[in-house]
């Protein structure tokens, strides 16, 4: 369950000082511990990754798709470090061996029971203000996908029986009903 560690201002150095195997994210100096993902979470992650990566490969696109654990340093500071479930980065200059410096173009978070508040509120605000173009929240428990297009200030909700169009691409649609999730 991602719980903020209170009463301290943490930095990225604290993230790298965590014991091996322990994962956390850092948002505005607050550390959020991360629990291991469920099998269903990983199945959804894998299915979405395959659809997006295959699309980019077919189109000969230059965007890169990365899955957690993948470091995203949202701001030019040492107080913000996140590991989105899926990050799509279309600016190669943002990529280093350590991860992504700056906002990915598109982020997908798959909600876990312990990450609900963080995904729907804390990260939503952080991703919007950091310059992410599009943010999807995939909620397995509610069988719902919430799509935020920050460029157009649009929000849409879909169910797992619908087709969802990616806003950063003209012709990428993901049919959730055809995915074995």
CSV table of N, CA and C in Angstrom, one decimal:
chain,number,residue,atom,x,y,z
A,1,UNK,N,0.8,-1.2,0.0
A,1,UNK,CA,0.0,0.0,0.0
A,1,UNK,C,0.9,1.2,0.0
A,2,UNK,N,0.7,2.1,-1.0
A,2,UNK,CA,1.6,3.3,-1.0
A,2,UNK,C,1.2,4.3,0.0
A,3,UNK,N,1.9,4.4,1.1
A,3,UNK,CA,1.6,5.4,2.1
A,3,UNK,C,2.7,6.4,2.2
A,4,UNK,N,2.4,7.7,2.3
A,4,UNK,CA,3.4,8.7,2.4
A,4,UNK,C,4.1,8.5,3.7
A,5,UNK,N,5.4,8.7,3.7
A,5,UNK,CA,6.2,8.7,4.9
A,5,UNK,C,6.2,10.1,5.4
A,6,UNK,N,5.7,10.4,6.5
A,6,UNK,CA,5.4,11.8,7.0
A,6,UNK,C,6.6,12.4,7.7
A,7,UNK,N,6.4,13.7,8.0
A,7,UNK,CA,7.3,14.5,8.8
A,7,UNK,C,8.7,14.6,8.4
A,8,UNK,N,8.9,14.6,7.1
A,8,UNK,CA,10.3,14.7,6.5
A,8,UNK,C,10.2,15.1,5.1
A,9,UNK,N,11.2,15.8,4.6
A,9,UNK,CA,11.3,16.2,3.2
A,9,UNK,C,12.4,15.3,2.6
A,10,UNK,N,11.9,14.3,1.8
A,10,UNK,CA,12.9,13.3,1.3
A,10,UNK,C,13.4,13.8,-0.1
A,11,UNK,N,14.5,13.3,-0.5
A,11,UNK,CA,15.0,13.6,-1.8
A,11,UNK,C,15.3,12.3,-2.6
A,12,UNK,N,15.7,12.5,-3.9
A,12,UNK,CA,16.0,11.3,-4.7
A,12,UNK,C,17.1,10.4,-4.1
A,13,UNK,N,18.0,11.0,-3.4
A,13,UNK,CA,19.0,10.3,-2.7
A,13,UNK,C,18.4,9.2,-1.7
A,14,UNK,N,17.3,9.6,-1.1
A,14,UNK,CA,16.6,8.7,-0.2
A,14,UNK,C,16.0,7.5,-0.9
A,15,UNK,N,15.5,7.8,-2.1
A,15,UNK,CA,15.0,6.7,-2.9
A,15,UNK,C,16.1,5.7,-3.3
A,16,UNK,N,17.2,6.2,-3.7
A,16,UNK,CA,18.4,5.3,-4.1
A,16,UNK,C,19.0,4.6,-2.8
A,17,UNK,N,18.7,5.1,-1.6
A,17,UNK,CA,19.3,4.5,-0.4
A,17,UNK,C,18.3,3.4,0.2
A,18,UNK,N,17.2,3.2,-0.4
A,18,UNK,CA,16.3,2.2,0.0
A,18,UNK,C,16.9,0.8,-0.1
A,19,UNK,N,16.6,-0.1,0.8
A,19,UNK,CA,17.1,-1.5,0.7
A,19,UNK,C,16.7,-2.1,-0.7
A,20,UNK,N,17.5,-3.0,-1.2
A,20,UNK,CA,17.2,-3.7,-2.4
A,20,UNK,C,15.8,-4.3,-2.3
A,21,UNK,N,15.1,-4.2,-3.4
A,21,UNK,CA,13.8,-4.8,-3.5
A,21,UNK,C,12.7,-3.9,-3.0
A,22,UNK,N,13.0,-2.8,-2.2
A,22,UNK,CA,12.0,-1.9,-1.7
A,22,UNK,C,11.8,-0.8,-2.7
A,23,UNK,N,10.6,-0.5,-3.1
A,23,UNK,CA,10.3,0.5,-4.1
A,23,UNK,C,9.5,1.6,-3.5
A,24,UNK,N,9.7,2.9,-3.9
A,24,UNK,CA,9.0,4.0,-3.5
A,24,UNK,C,9.0,5.1,-4.5
A,25,UNK,N,8.0,6.0,-4.4
A,25,UNK,CA,8.0,7.1,-5.3
A,25,UNK,C,8.1,8.4,-4.4
A,26,UNK,N,8.5,9.5,-5.0
A,26,UNK,CA,8.7,10.7,-4.3
A,26,UNK,C,8.0,11.8,-5.0
A,27,UNK,N,7.0,12.4,-4.3
A,27,UNK,CA,6.2,13.5,-4.9
A,27,UNK,C,6.3,14.7,-4.0
A,28,UNK,N,6.9,15.7,-4.5
A,28,UNK,CA,7.0,17.0,-3.7
A,28,UNK,C,7.6,16.7,-2.3
A,29,UNK,N,8.7,15.9,-2.3
A,29,UNK,CA,9.4,15.6,-1.1
A,29,UNK,C,8.8,14.6,-0.1
A,30,UNK,N,7.6,14.0,-0.5
A,30,UNK,CA,6.9,13.0,0.3
A,30,UNK,C,7.2,11.7,-0.3
A,31,UNK,N,7.6,10.7,0.5
A,31,UNK,CA,7.9,9.4,0.0
A,31,UNK,C,6.6,8.5,0.1
A,32,UNK,N,6.3,7.8,-1.0
A,32,UNK,CA,5.2,6.9,-1.1
A,32,UNK,C,5.7,5.5,-1.3
A,33,UNK,N,5.6,4.6,-0.3
A,33,UNK,CA,6.1,3.3,-0.4
A,33,UNK,C,5.2,2.5,-1.3
A,34,UNK,N,5.8,1.5,-2.1
A,34,UNK,CA,5.0,0.8,-3.1
A,34,UNK,C,5.0,-0.7,-2.8
A,35,UNK,N,3.8,-1.3,-2.8
A,35,UNK,CA,3.6,-2.7,-2.6
A,35,UNK,C,3.9,-3.5,-3.9
A,36,UNK,N,4.2,-4.7,-3.9
A,36,UNK,CA,4.4,-5.5,-5.1
A,36,UNK,C,3.1,-5.6,-5.8
A,37,UNK,N,3.1,-5.5,-7.2
A,37,UNK,CA,1.8,-5.6,-7.9
A,37,UNK,C,1.2,-7.0,-7.9
A,38,UNK,N,-0.1,-7.0,-8.2
A,38,UNK,CA,-0.8,-8.3,-8.3
A,38,UNK,C,-0.6,-8.9,-9.6
A,39,UNK,N,-1.0,-10.2,-9.8
A,39,UNK,CA,-0.9,-10.9,-11.0
A,39,UNK,C,-1.8,-10.2,-12.1
A,40,UNK,N,-3.0,-9.8,-11.7
A,40,UNK,CA,-3.9,-9.1,-12.7
A,40,UNK,C,-3.3,-7.8,-13.1
A,41,UNK,N,-2.7,-7.1,-12.2
A,41,UNK,CA,-2.1,-5.8,-12.5
A,41,UNK,C,-1.0,-6.0,-13.6
A,42,UNK,N,-0.2,-7.1,-13.4
A,42,UNK,CA,0.9,-7.4,-14.4
A,42,UNK,C,0.3,-7.9,-15.7
A,43,UNK,N,-0.8,-8.6,-15.7
A,43,UNK,CA,-1.4,-9.0,-17.0
A,43,UNK,C,-1.9,-7.8,-17.8
A,44,UNK,N,-2.5,-6.9,-17.1
A,44,UNK,CA,-3.0,-5.7,-17.8
A,44,UNK,C,-1.8,-4.9,-18.3
A,45,UNK,N,-0.8,-4.7,-17.5
A,45,UNK,CA,0.4,-4.0,-17.9
A,45,UNK,C,1.0,-4.6,-19.1
A,46,UNK,N,1.2,-5.9,-19.1
A,46,UNK,CA,1.8,-6.6,-20.3
A,46,UNK,C,0.9,-6.5,-21.5
A,47,UNK,N,-0.4,-6.6,-21.4
A,47,UNK,CA,-1.3,-6.5,-22.6
A,47,UNK,C,-1.2,-5.1,-23.2
A,48,UNK,N,-1.3,-4.1,-22.3
A,48,UNK,CA,-1.2,-2.7,-22.8
A,48,UNK,C,0.2,-2.4,-23.4
A,49,UNK,N,1.2,-2.8,-22.8
A,49,UNK,CA,2.6,-2.6,-23.3
A,49,UNK,C,2.7,-3.2,-24.7
A,50,UNK,N,2.2,-4.4,-24.9
A,50,UNK,CA,2.3,-5.1,-26.2
A,50,UNK,C,1.5,-4.3,-27.3
A,51,UNK,N,0.3,-3.9,-26.9
A,51,UNK,CA,-0.5,-3.1,-27.9
A,51,UNK,C,0.2,-1.9,-28.3
A,52,UNK,N,0.7,-1.1,-27.4
A,52,UNK,CA,1.3,0.2,-27.7
A,52,UNK,C,2.7,0.0,-28.4
A,53,UNK,N,3.5,-0.9,-27.9
A,53,UNK,CA,4.8,-1.1,-28.5
A,53,UNK,C,4.7,-1.7,-29.9
A,54,UNK,N,3.7,-2.6,-30.1
A,54,UNK,CA,3.5,-3.1,-31.5
A,54,UNK,C,3.0,-2.0,-32.4
A,55,UNK,N,2.2,-1.2,-31.9
A,55,UNK,CA,1.7,0.0,-32.8
A,55,UNK,C,2.9,0.9,-33.2
A,56,UNK,N,3.7,1.2,-32.2
A,56,UNK,CA,4.8,2.1,-32.5
A,56,UNK,C,5.8,1.4,-33.5
A,57,UNK,N,6.0,0.1,-33.3
A,57,UNK,CA,6.9,-0.6,-34.2
A,57,UNK,C,6.3,-0.7,-35.6
A,58,UNK,N,5.0,-1.0,-35.7
A,58,UNK,CA,4.4,-1.0,-37.1
A,58,UNK,C,4.5,0.3,-37.8
A,59,UNK,N,4.3,1.4,-37.1
A,59,UNK,CA,4.4,2.7,-37.7
A,59,UNK,C,5.8,3.3,-37.9
A,60,UNK,N,6.8,2.6,-37.3
A,60,UNK,CA,8.1,3.1,-37.4
A,60,UNK,C,8.3,4.4,-36.6
A,61,UNK,N,7.6,4.4,-35.5
A,61,UNK,CA,7.6,5.6,-34.6
A,61,UNK,C,8.9,5.7,-33.8
A,62,UNK,N,9.1,7.0,-33.4
A,62,UNK,CA,10.3,7.2,-32.6
A,62,UNK,C,10.0,7.3,-31.1
A,63,UNK,N,8.8,7.1,-30.7
A,63,UNK,CA,8.5,7.1,-29.2
A,63,UNK,C,9.0,5.8,-28.6
A,64,UNK,N,9.3,5.9,-27.3
A,64,UNK,CA,9.7,4.7,-26.6
A,64,UNK,C,8.7,4.4,-25.5
A,65,UNK,N,8.4,3.1,-25.3
A,65,UNK,CA,7.5,2.7,-24.3
A,65,UNK,C,8.3,2.0,-23.2
A,66,UNK,N,8.2,2.5,-22.0
A,66,UNK,CA,8.9,1.8,-20.8
A,66,UNK,C,7.9,1.5,-19.8
A,67,UNK,N,8.2,0.3,-19.1
A,67,UNK,CA,7.3,-0.1,-18.0
A,67,UNK,C,8.1,-0.1,-16.7
A,68,UNK,N,7.3,0.0,-15.6
A,68,UNK,CA,7.8,0.1,-14.3
A,68,UNK,C,8.6,-1.2,-14.0
A,69,UNK,N,9.6,-1.1,-13.2
A,69,UNK,CA,10.2,0.1,-12.6
A,69,UNK,C,11.1,0.8,-13.6
A,70,UNK,N,10.6,2.0,-13.9
A,70,UNK,CA,11.4,2.9,-14.8
A,70,UNK,C,11.3,4.3,-14.2
A,71,UNK,N,12.4,4.9,-14.0
A,71,UNK,CA,12.5,6.2,-13.3
A,71,UNK,C,12.1,7.4,-14.1
A,72,UNK,N,11.2,8.2,-13.6
A,72,UNK,CA,10.8,9.4,-14.3
A,72,UNK,C,11.0,10.5,-13.3
A,73,UNK,N,11.9,11.4,-13.7
A,73,UNK,CA,12.3,12.6,-12.9
A,73,UNK,C,11.4,13.7,-13.5
A,74,UNK,N,10.3,14.0,-12.9
A,74,UNK,CA,9.3,14.9,-13.5
A,74,UNK,C,9.8,16.4,-13.5
A,75,UNK,N,10.4,16.8,-12.5
A,75,UNK,CA,10.8,18.2,-12.4
A,75,UNK,C,12.4,18.3,-12.3
A,76,UNK,N,12.9,19.4,-12.6
A,76,UNK,CA,14.3,19.6,-12.4
A,76,UNK,C,14.7,19.9,-11.0
A,77,UNK,N,14.3,18.9,-10.1
A,77,UNK,CA,14.6,19.0,-8.7
A,77,UNK,C,14.9,17.7,-8.1
A,78,UNK,N,15.2,17.6,-6.9
A,78,UNK,CA,15.5,16.3,-6.3
A,78,UNK,C,14.3,15.8,-5.4
A,79,UNK,N,13.1,16.4,-5.6
A,79,UNK,CA,12.0,16.1,-4.7
A,79,UNK,C,10.9,15.3,-5.4
A,80,UNK,N,11.1,14.9,-6.7
A,80,UNK,CA,10.1,14.2,-7.5
A,80,UNK,C,10.7,13.1,-8.3
A,81,UNK,N,10.2,11.9,-8.0
A,81,UNK,CA,10.7,10.7,-8.7
A,81,UNK,C,9.5,9.7,-8.7
A,82,UNK,N,9.0,9.4,-9.9
A,82,UNK,CA,7.9,8.4,-10.0
A,82,UNK,C,8.3,7.3,-10.9
A,83,UNK,N,7.5,6.2,-10.8
A,83,UNK,CA,7.7,5.0,-11.6
A,83,UNK,C,6.3,4.6,-12.2
A,84,UNK,N,5.9,5.3,-13.2
A,84,UNK,CA,4.6,5.0,-13.8
A,84,UNK,C,4.6,3.6,-14.3
A,85,UNK,N,3.4,3.0,-14.3
A,85,UNK,CA,3.3,1.6,-14.9
A,85,UNK,C,3.8,1.6,-16.3
A,86,UNK,N,3.3,2.6,-17.1
A,86,UNK,CA,3.7,2.7,-18.5
A,86,UNK,C,4.0,4.1,-18.8
A,87,UNK,N,5.2,4.4,-19.4
A,87,UNK,CA,5.6,5.7,-19.8
A,87,UNK,C,5.9,5.7,-21.3
A,88,UNK,N,5.3,6.6,-22.1
A,88,UNK,CA,5.6,6.7,-23.5
A,88,UNK,C,6.3,8.1,-23.6
A,89,UNK,N,7.5,8.0,-24.1
A,89,UNK,CA,8.3,9.2,-24.3
A,89,UNK,C,8.7,9.4,-25.7
A,90,UNK,N,8.3,10.6,-26.3
A,90,UNK,CA,8.5,10.9,-27.7
A,90,UNK,C,9.6,11.8,-27.9
A,91,UNK,N,10.3,12.3,-26.9
A,91,UNK,CA,11.5,13.2,-27.0
A,91,UNK,C,12.7,12.4,-26.6
A,92,UNK,N,13.5,11.9,-27.5
A,92,UNK,CA,14.7,11.0,-27.1
A,92,UNK,C,15.7,11.8,-26.2
A,93,UNK,N,15.7,13.1,-26.3
A,93,UNK,CA,16.7,13.9,-25.5
A,93,UNK,C,16.3,13.8,-24.0
A,94,UNK,N,15.1,13.4,-23.7
A,94,UNK,CA,14.8,13.3,-22.3
A,94,UNK,C,15.3,12.0,-21.6
A,95,UNK,N,15.7,11.0,-22.5
A,95,UNK,CA,16.1,9.7,-22.0
A,95,UNK,C,17.6,9.6,-21.7
A,96,UNK,N,17.9,9.0,-20.5
A,96,UNK,CA,19.2,8.7,-20.1
A,96,UNK,C,19.3,7.3,-19.6
A,97,UNK,N,20.4,6.8,-19.2
A,97,UNK,CA,20.5,5.5,-18.6
A,97,UNK,C,19.7,5.4,-17.3
A,98,UNK,N,19.5,6.5,-16.6
A,98,UNK,CA,18.8,6.5,-15.4
A,98,UNK,C,17.3,6.5,-15.6
A,99,UNK,N,16.8,7.0,-16.7
A,99,UNK,CA,15.4,7.1,-16.9
A,99,UNK,C,15.0,8.2,-17.8
A,100,UNK,N,13.9,8.9,-17.4
A,100,UNK,CA,13.4,10.0,-18.2
A,100,UNK,C,13.5,11.3,-17.4
A,101,UNK,N,14.1,12.3,-17.9
A,101,UNK,CA,14.3,13.6,-17.3
A,101,UNK,C,13.2,14.5,-17.9
A,102,UNK,N,12.1,14.7,-17.2
A,102,UNK,CA,11.0,15.5,-17.6
A,102,UNK,C,9.8,14.7,-17.8
A,103,UNK,N,8.7,15.3,-18.3
A,103,UNK,CA,7.4,14.6,-18.4
A,103,UNK,C,7.3,13.7,-19.6
A,104,UNK,N,6.9,12.5,-19.4
A,104,UNK,CA,6.6,11.6,-20.6
A,104,UNK,C,5.4,12.2,-21.3
A,105,UNK,N,5.2,11.9,-22.6
A,105,UNK,CA,4.1,12.4,-23.3
A,105,UNK,C,2.8,11.7,-22.8
A,106,UNK,N,2.9,10.4,-22.5
A,106,UNK,CA,1.7,9.7,-22.1
A,106,UNK,C,2.0,8.8,-21.0
A,107,UNK,N,1.2,8.8,-19.9
A,107,UNK,CA,1.4,7.9,-18.8
A,107,UNK,C,0.2,7.1,-18.5
A,108,UNK,N,0.4,5.8,-18.2
A,108,UNK,CA,-0.7,4.9,-17.8
A,108,UNK,C,-0.4,4.4,-16.5
A,109,UNK,N,-1.3,4.5,-15.5
A,109,UNK,CA,-1.2,3.9,-14.2
A,109,UNK,C,-2.3,2.9,-14.1
A,110,UNK,N,-2.0,1.7,-13.5
A,110,UNK,CA,-3.0,0.7,-13.3
A,110,UNK,C,-3.2,0.7,-11.8
A,111,UNK,N,-4.4,1.0,-11.4
A,111,UNK,CA,-4.8,1.2,-10.0
A,111,UNK,C,-4.7,-0.1,-9.2
A,112,UNK,N,-4.0,-0.1,-8.1
A,112,UNK,CA,-3.9,-1.2,-7.1
A,112,UNK,C,-4.8,-0.7,-5.9
A,113,UNK,N,-5.2,-1.6,-5.1
A,113,UNK,CA,-6.0,-1.2,-3.9
A,113,UNK,C,-5.3,-0.1,-3.1
A,114,UNK,N,-4.0,-0.2,-2.9
A,114,UNK,CA,-3.3,0.8,-2.1
A,114,UNK,C,-2.9,2.0,-2.8
A,115,UNK,N,-3.0,2.1,-4.2
A,115,UNK,CA,-2.6,3.2,-4.9
A,115,UNK,C,-3.7,4.1,-5.4
A,116,UNK,N,-4.9,3.8,-5.1
A,116,UNK,CA,-6.1,4.5,-5.6
A,116,UNK,C,-6.0,6.0,-5.4
A,117,UNK,N,-5.8,6.4,-4.1
A,117,UNK,CA,-5.8,7.8,-3.8
A,117,UNK,C,-4.6,8.5,-4.6
A,118,UNK,N,-3.5,7.9,-4.5
A,118,UNK,CA,-2.3,8.5,-5.2
A,118,UNK,C,-2.5,8.6,-6.7
A,119,UNK,N,-3.1,7.6,-7.3
A,119,UNK,CA,-3.3,7.6,-8.8
A,119,UNK,C,-4.3,8.6,-9.2
A,120,UNK,N,-5.4,8.6,-8.5
A,120,UNK,CA,-6.6,9.5,-8.9
A,120,UNK,C,-6.4,11.0,-8.5
A,121,UNK,N,-5.6,11.3,-7.5
A,121,UNK,CA,-5.5,12.6,-7.0
A,121,UNK,C,-4.1,13.2,-7.0
A,122,UNK,N,-3.2,12.6,-6.3
A,122,UNK,CA,-1.8,13.1,-6.2
A,122,UNK,C,-1.1,13.1,-7.5
A,123,UNK,N,-1.1,12.0,-8.2
A,123,UNK,CA,-0.4,11.9,-9.5
A,123,UNK,C,-1.2,12.6,-10.6
A,124,UNK,N,-2.5,12.6,-10.5
A,124,UNK,CA,-3.2,13.4,-11.5
A,124,UNK,C,-2.8,14.8,-11.5
A,125,UNK,N,-2.7,15.5,-10.4
A,125,UNK,CA,-2.3,16.9,-10.3
A,125,UNK,C,-0.8,17.0,-10.7
A,126,UNK,N,0.0,16.1,-10.2
A,126,UNK,CA,1.4,16.2,-10.5
A,126,UNK,C,1.7,16.0,-12.0
A,127,UNK,N,1.1,15.1,-12.6
A,127,UNK,CA,1.3,14.8,-14.1
A,127,UNK,C,0.8,16.0,-14.9
A,128,UNK,N,-0.4,16.5,-14.5
A,128,UNK,CA,-0.9,17.7,-15.2
A,128,UNK,C,0.0,18.9,-15.2
A,129,UNK,N,0.5,19.2,-14.0
A,129,UNK,CA,1.4,20.4,-13.9
A,129,UNK,C,2.8,20.2,-14.4
A,130,UNK,N,3.2,18.9,-14.5
A,130,UNK,CA,4.6,18.6,-15.0
A,130,UNK,C,4.7,18.7,-16.5
A,131,UNK,N,3.5,18.6,-17.2
A,131,UNK,CA,3.6,18.7,-18.7
A,131,UNK,C,3.3,17.4,-19.4
A,132,UNK,N,2.8,16.4,-18.7
A,132,UNK,CA,2.3,15.1,-19.3
A,132,UNK,C,1.2,15.5,-20.3
A,133,UNK,N,1.2,15.0,-21.5
A,133,UNK,CA,0.1,15.3,-22.4
A,133,UNK,C,-1.2,14.5,-22.2
A,134,UNK,N,-1.0,13.3,-21.8
A,134,UNK,CA,-2.2,12.4,-21.7
A,134,UNK,C,-1.9,11.4,-20.5
A,135,UNK,N,-2.9,11.2,-19.7
A,135,UNK,CA,-2.8,10.3,-18.5
A,135,UNK,C,-4.0,9.4,-18.5
A,136,UNK,N,-3.8,8.1,-18.5
A,136,UNK,CA,-4.8,7.1,-18.4
A,136,UNK,C,-4.7,6.4,-17.0
A,137,UNK,N,-5.9,6.3,-16.3
A,137,UNK,CA,-6.0,5.5,-15.1
A,137,UNK,C,-6.8,4.3,-15.4
A,138,UNK,N,-6.2,3.1,-15.3
A,138,UNK,CA,-6.9,1.9,-15.6
A,138,UNK,C,-7.2,1.3,-14.3
A,139,UNK,N,-8.5,1.1,-14.0
A,139,UNK,CA,-8.9,0.6,-12.7
A,139,UNK,C,-9.6,-0.8,-12.8
A,140,UNK,N,-8.8,-1.8,-12.5
A,140,UNK,CA,-9.3,-3.2,-12.7
A,140,UNK,C,-10.5,-3.5,-11.8
A,141,UNK,N,-10.5,-3.0,-10.6
A,141,UNK,CA,-11.6,-3.2,-9.7
A,141,UNK,C,-12.9,-2.7,-10.2
A,142,UNK,N,-12.9,-1.5,-10.8
A,142,UNK,CA,-14.1,-0.8,-11.3
A,142,UNK,C,-14.3,-1.1,-12.8
A,143,UNK,N,-13.3,-1.8,-13.4
A,143,UNK,CA,-13.3,-2.1,-14.8
A,143,UNK,C,-13.6,-0.8,-15.6
A,144,UNK,N,-12.8,0.2,-15.3
A,144,UNK,CA,-13.0,1.5,-15.9
A,144,UNK,C,-11.6,2.1,-16.3
A,145,UNK,N,-11.6,2.8,-17.4
A,145,UNK,CA,-10.4,3.6,-17.8
A,145,UNK,C,-10.8,5.0,-17.9
A,146,UNK,N,-10.1,5.9,-17.1
A,146,UNK,CA,-10.3,7.3,-17.2
A,146,UNK,C,-9.2,7.9,-18.0
A,147,UNK,N,-9.5,8.7,-19.0
A,147,UNK,CA,-8.5,9.3,-19.9
A,147,UNK,C,-8.5,10.8,-19.7
A,148,UNK,N,-7.4,11.4,-19.3
A,148,UNK,CA,-7.2,12.8,-19.2
A,148,UNK,C,-6.3,13.3,-20.3
A,149,UNK,N,-6.9,14.2,-21.1
A,149,UNK,CA,-6.1,14.8,-22.2
A,149,UNK,C,-5.8,16.2,-21.7
A,150,UNK,N,-4.6,16.4,-21.2
A,150,UNK,CA,-4.2,17.7,-20.5
A,150,UNK,C,-4.1,18.8,-21.6
A,151,UNK,N,-3.8,18.5,-22.8
A,151,UNK,CA,-3.7,19.5,-23.9
A,151,UNK,C,-5.0,20.1,-24.2
A,152,UNK,N,-6.0,19.4,-24.2
A,152,UNK,CA,-7.4,19.9,-24.5
A,152,UNK,C,-8.3,20.0,-23.3
A,153,UNK,N,-7.8,19.7,-22.2
A,153,UNK,CA,-8.6,19.7,-20.9
A,153,UNK,C,-9.9,18.9,-21.0
A,154,UNK,N,-9.7,17.7,-21.7
A,154,UNK,CA,-10.8,16.8,-21.8
A,154,UNK,C,-10.6,15.6,-20.9
A,155,UNK,N,-11.7,15.1,-20.4
A,155,UNK,CA,-11.7,13.9,-19.6
A,155,UNK,C,-12.8,13.0,-20.1
A,156,UNK,N,-12.5,11.7,-20.2
A,156,UNK,CA,-13.5,10.7,-20.7
A,156,UNK,C,-13.3,9.4,-19.9
A,157,UNK,N,-14.4,8.7,-19.7
A,157,UNK,CA,-14.4,7.4,-19.0
A,157,UNK,C,-14.9,6.4,-19.9
A,158,UNK,N,-14.3,5.2,-19.8
A,158,UNK,CA,-14.6,4.0,-20.6
A,158,UNK,C,-14.7,2.8,-19.7
A,159,UNK,N,-15.4,1.8,-20.2
A,159,UNK,CA,-15.4,0.5,-19.5
A,159,UNK,C,-14.5,-0.5,-20.2
A,160,UNK,N,-14.2,-1.6,-19.6
A,160,UNK,CA,-13.4,-2.6,-20.1
A,160,UNK,C,-14.0,-3.3,-21.3
A,161,UNK,N,-15.2,-2.9,-21.7
A,161,UNK,CA,-15.9,-3.5,-22.9
A,161,UNK,C,-15.8,-2.6,-24.1
A,162,UNK,N,-15.1,-1.5,-23.9
A,162,UNK,CA,-15.0,-0.4,-25.0
A,162,UNK,C,-13.7,-0.3,-25.6
A,163,UNK,N,-13.7,0.4,-26.7
A,163,UNK,CA,-12.4,0.8,-27.4
A,163,UNK,C,-12.0,2.2,-27.0
A,164,UNK,N,-10.8,2.4,-26.6
A,164,UNK,CA,-10.3,3.6,-26.1
A,164,UNK,C,-9.2,4.2,-27.1
A,165,UNK,N,-9.5,5.4,-27.6
A,165,UNK,CA,-8.5,6.0,-28.5
A,165,UNK,C,-7.5,6.8,-27.8
A,166,UNK,N,-6.2,6.6,-28.2
A,166,UNK,CA,-5.1,7.3,-27.6
A,166,UNK,C,-5.1,8.7,-28.2
A,167,UNK,N,-5.0,9.7,-27.4
A,167,UNK,CA,-5.0,11.1,-27.9
A,167,UNK,C,-3.7,11.5,-28.6
A,168,UNK,N,-2.6,11.0,-28.2
A,168,UNK,CA,-1.3,11.5,-28.7
A,168,UNK,C,-1.0,10.9,-30.1
A,169,UNK,N,-1.9,9.9,-30.5
A,169,UNK,CA,-1.7,9.3,-31.9
A,169,UNK,C,-3.1,9.4,-32.6
A,170,UNK,N,-3.0,9.6,-33.9
A,170,UNK,CA,-4.2,9.7,-34.7
A,170,UNK,C,-5.0,8.5,-34.9
A,171,UNK,N,-4.3,7.3,-34.9
A,171,UNK,CA,-5.0,6.1,-35.2
A,171,UNK,C,-4.7,4.9,-34.3
A,172,UNK,N,-4.4,5.2,-33.1
A,172,UNK,CA,-4.2,4.1,-32.1
A,172,UNK,C,-5.4,4.0,-31.2
A,173,UNK,N,-6.0,2.8,-31.3
A,173,UNK,CA,-7.2,2.5,-30.5
A,173,UNK,C,-6.9,1.2,-29.8
A,174,UNK,N,-7.3,1.1,-28.5
A,174,UNK,CA,-7.1,-0.1,-27.8
A,174,UNK,C,-8.4,-0.7,-27.4
A,175,UNK,N,-8.7,-1.9,-27.9
A,175,UNK,CA,-10.0,-2.5,-27.6
A,175,UNK,C,-9.8,-3.4,-26.3
A,176,UNK,N,-10.3,-2.8,-25.2
A,176,UNK,CA,-10.2,-3.5,-24.0
A,176,UNK,C,-10.9,-4.8,-23.9
A,177,UNK,N,-12.0,-4.9,-24.7
A,177,UNK,CA,-12.8,-6.1,-24.7
A,177,UNK,C,-12.1,-7.3,-25.3
A,178,UNK,N,-11.1,-7.0,-26.2
A,178,UNK,CA,-10.4,-8.1,-26.9
A,178,UNK,C,-9.2,-8.5,-26.1
A,179,UNK,N,-8.9,-7.8,-25.0
A,179,UNK,CA,-7.7,-8.2,-24.2
A,179,UNK,C,-8.1,-9.2,-23.2
A,180,UNK,N,-7.3,-10.2,-23.0
A,180,UNK,CA,-7.6,-11.2,-22.0
A,180,UNK,C,-7.2,-10.8,-20.6
A,181,UNK,N,-8.0,-9.8,-20.0
A,181,UNK,CA,-7.7,-9.3,-18.7
A,181,UNK,C,-8.8,-9.4,-17.8
